[in-house]
C-alpha positions as CSV (number, residue, x, y, z in Angstrom):
1,G,-0.2,0.1,0.0
2,I,0.9,3.7,-0.1
3,T,2.3,5.2,3.1
4,I,1.6,8.9,3.3
5,P,3.9,10.7,5.8
6,I,2.6,12.6,8.5
7,L,4.7,15.6,10.0
8,A,3.7,16.9,13.6
9,V,4.7,20.5,14.5
10,T,5.4,20.9,18.2
11,A,6.3,23.8,20.5
12,H,8.7,21.6,22.1
13,G,11.5,19.1,21.1
14,L,11.2,17.1,24.5
15,K,13.0,13.5,25.1
16,G,10.8,10.9,24.2
17,L,8.5,12.6,21.9
18,R,10.0,11.1,18.8
19,E,9.0,7.8,20.4
20,E,5.7,8.9,21.2
21,C,5.4,10.2,17.7
22,L,6.2,6.9,16.1
23,A,4.0,5.0,18.5
24,V,0.9,6.5,17.0
25,G,2.0,6.7,13.4
26,I,3.7,10.1,13.2
27,T,6.4,9.8,10.7
28,D,8.6,12.7,12.0
29,Y,8.1,16.2,14.0
30,I,9.7,19.6,13.8
31,V,10.1,22.2,16.4
32,K,8.2,25.6,16.0
33,P,8.8,28.5,15.1
34,V,9.6,26.9,11.7
35,R,11.1,28.5,8.7
36,G,9.8,28.1,5.5
37,S,13.1,26.8,4.1
38,A,13.5,24.4,7.0
39,L,9.8,23.1,6.4
40,L,10.6,22.6,2.7
41,A,13.5,20.6,3.4
42,K,12.0,18.4,5.9
43,L,9.0,17.9,3.4
44,S,11.6,16.7,0.7
45,E,13.7,14.7,3.1
46,L,10.6,12.7,4.0
47,Q,9.2,12.2,0.4
48,G,12.7,10.7,-0.3
49,D,13.1,8.7,2.9
50,S,12.2,5.1,2.0
51,S,11.8,3.7,5.4
52,G,9.5,6.9,6.2
53,R,11.5,7.5,9.4
54,S,14.0,10.5,10.2
55,A,15.8,12.5,12.5
56,P,14.1,15.3,14.0
57,M,15.4,18.9,12.1
58,E,17.1,21.2,14.6
59,L,16.4,24.9,13.8
60,E,18.1,28.3,14.3
61,T,16.7,29.9,17.1
62,S,19.2,32.6,17.3
63,H,17.0,35.7,16.5
64,N,17.1,38.8,18.9
65,T,14.6,37.9,21.4
66,S,15.5,40.7,23.7
67,P,12.1,42.3,25.3
68,A,13.8,45.6,24.8
69,L,13.2,45.5,21.2
70,L,9.6,46.2,20.3
71,L,9.5,44.8,16.7
72,D,12.3,42.1,15.7
73,L,11.9,42.5,11.9
74,E,15.2,40.8,11.1
75,G,14.1,37.8,13.2
76,A,10.6,37.4,11.6
77,L,12.2,37.9,8.2
78,R,14.5,34.9,8.8
79,Y,11.6,32.6,9.8
80,T,9.9,33.5,6.2
81,D,13.1,33.5,4.1
82,G,13.0,37.2,3.8
83,D,9.5,37.5,2.5
84,L,8.5,40.7,3.7
85,A,5.2,40.4,2.0
86,M,4.6,37.1,4.5
87,V,5.6,39.0,7.5
88,Q,3.1,41.8,6.8
89,T,0.4,39.3,6.1
90,M,1.2,37.6,9.6
91,A,1.4,41.4,11.2
92,G,-2.3,41.9,9.8
93,M,-3.5,38.4,11.1
94,V,-1.9,39.1,14.5
95,L,-3.6,42.5,14.9
96,T,-6.8,40.6,14.0
97,Q,-6.1,38.0,16.6
98,I,-5.1,40.7,19.4
99,Q,-8.5,42.0,18.7
100,G,-10.2,38.7,19.2
101,D,-8.1,37.2,21.9
102,L,-7.9,40.5,24.3
103,P,-11.5,40.3,25.4
104,N,-11.0,36.4,26.0
105,L,-8.1,37.0,28.3
106,R,-9.9,39.6,30.1
107,D,-12.6,37.3,30.5
108,A,-10.6,34.5,31.8
109,V,-9.1,36.7,34.1
110,S,-12.2,38.0,35.5
111,A,-13.4,34.6,35.9
112,Q,-10.0,33.3,37.4
113,A,-10.3,30.7,34.6
114,S,-6.7,29.3,34.6
115,Q,-7.0,26.8,31.9
116,R,-8.8,29.3,29.4
117,L,-6.1,31.9,30.0
118,Y,-3.5,29.5,29.7
119,E,-4.7,28.5,26.4
120,A,-5.4,32.2,24.9
121,S,-2.2,33.5,26.3
122,H,-0.2,30.4,24.9
123,R,-1.5,30.9,21.3
124,L,-1.1,34.7,21.2
125,K,2.3,34.2,22.3
126,G,3.3,31.9,19.2
127,S,1.7,34.5,16.9
128,L,3.6,37.4,18.8
129,T,6.7,35.6,18.0
130,S,6.0,34.9,14.4
131,V,6.1,38.9,13.8
132,G,9.2,39.4,16.4
133,A,6.8,41.2,19.0
134,N,9.3,40.6,21.5
135,A,8.2,42.6,24.4
136,A,4.8,41.6,24.2
137,R,5.5,37.9,23.5
138,S,7.4,38.0,27.1
139,A,4.6,39.9,28.6
140,C,2.5,37.0,27.3
141,L,4.7,34.2,28.2
142,A,4.7,35.7,31.7
143,L,0.9,35.6,32.1
144,E,0.9,32.0,30.5
145,V,3.1,30.8,33.0
146,M,1.1,32.5,35.9
147,A,-2.0,30.8,34.5
148,K,-0.2,27.3,34.3
149,E,1.1,27.8,37.9
150,E,-2.5,29.2,39.0
151,R,-1.1,32.3,40.5
152,I,-4.5,33.8,40.3
153,A,-3.8,36.8,42.7
154,K,-1.1,38.0,39.8
155,Y,-3.6,37.6,36.8
156,A,-4.7,41.3,36.7
157,Q,-1.2,42.5,36.9
158,G,-0.1,40.3,34.2
159,L,-2.8,40.8,31.8
160,A,-2.1,44.8,32.7
161,Q,1.2,44.4,31.3
162,L,0.4,42.5,28.3
163,E,-2.1,45.0,27.3
164,H,0.8,47.7,28.0
165,E,2.9,46.1,25.6
166,L,0.1,45.3,23.0
167,L,-0.6,49.1,23.0
168,R,3.0,49.8,22.3
169,V,3.5,47.1,19.6
170,T,0.2,47.8,17.6
171,P,1.1,50.8,15.8
172,E,4.6,48.9,14.7
173,L,2.3,46.1,13.5
174,I,0.0,48.7,11.6
175,K,2.8,50.5,10.0
176,L,4.6,47.1,9.1
177,T,1.2,46.2,7.2
178,N,0.7,49.3,5.5
179,Q,4.4,49.7,4.5
180,A,4.9,49.2,0.8
181,C,7.0,46.2,-0.3
182,P,10.2,47.2,-1.9
183,Q,10.6,46.1,-5.6
184,K,13.2,43.3,-6.2
185,V,16.3,44.4,-7.5
186,T,18.5,42.2,-10.0
187,E,21.9,41.5,-10.1
188,D,22.7,44.0,-12.5
189,G,20.9,46.8,-10.4
190,N,17.7,47.0,-12.4
């Protein structure tokens, strides 16, 4: 019969994960955030691998994650292989997500719903990472950890910090989405 490779994308490359994947029929996995070229390389590898099994891909994670940097465009561009239009599209999607997630985060804090707060902050953190919104990502991570550890007394403070960082980064994301993409220049300068 035909074997269709299944590639999982996970946030953590924990010890034993590969064996768990293989046990449930997943061919391989990669750890996010995933660069476009890394994903294509892994898919090509899976298509050419007659055994259907391969080692997990190690990804470059050396982009600037300093919370002091409001928007790390260089880091975001590395994960899209320099595709500014893709980063701009993702920035627009993140802006939309913020509008939808912020009320959910507020409701979860108000209801002291740790699991809902954890899930919403985790999801938003991943999106903020993809566009290089480091300070907002750090605030989101802090809120996620508070929710995971059920530090309910800290929820309002963590949410206030996240809202502050989102207010700071939102104008930068709007500028990015409205920025004209530069024309591609050929080797002869034209």
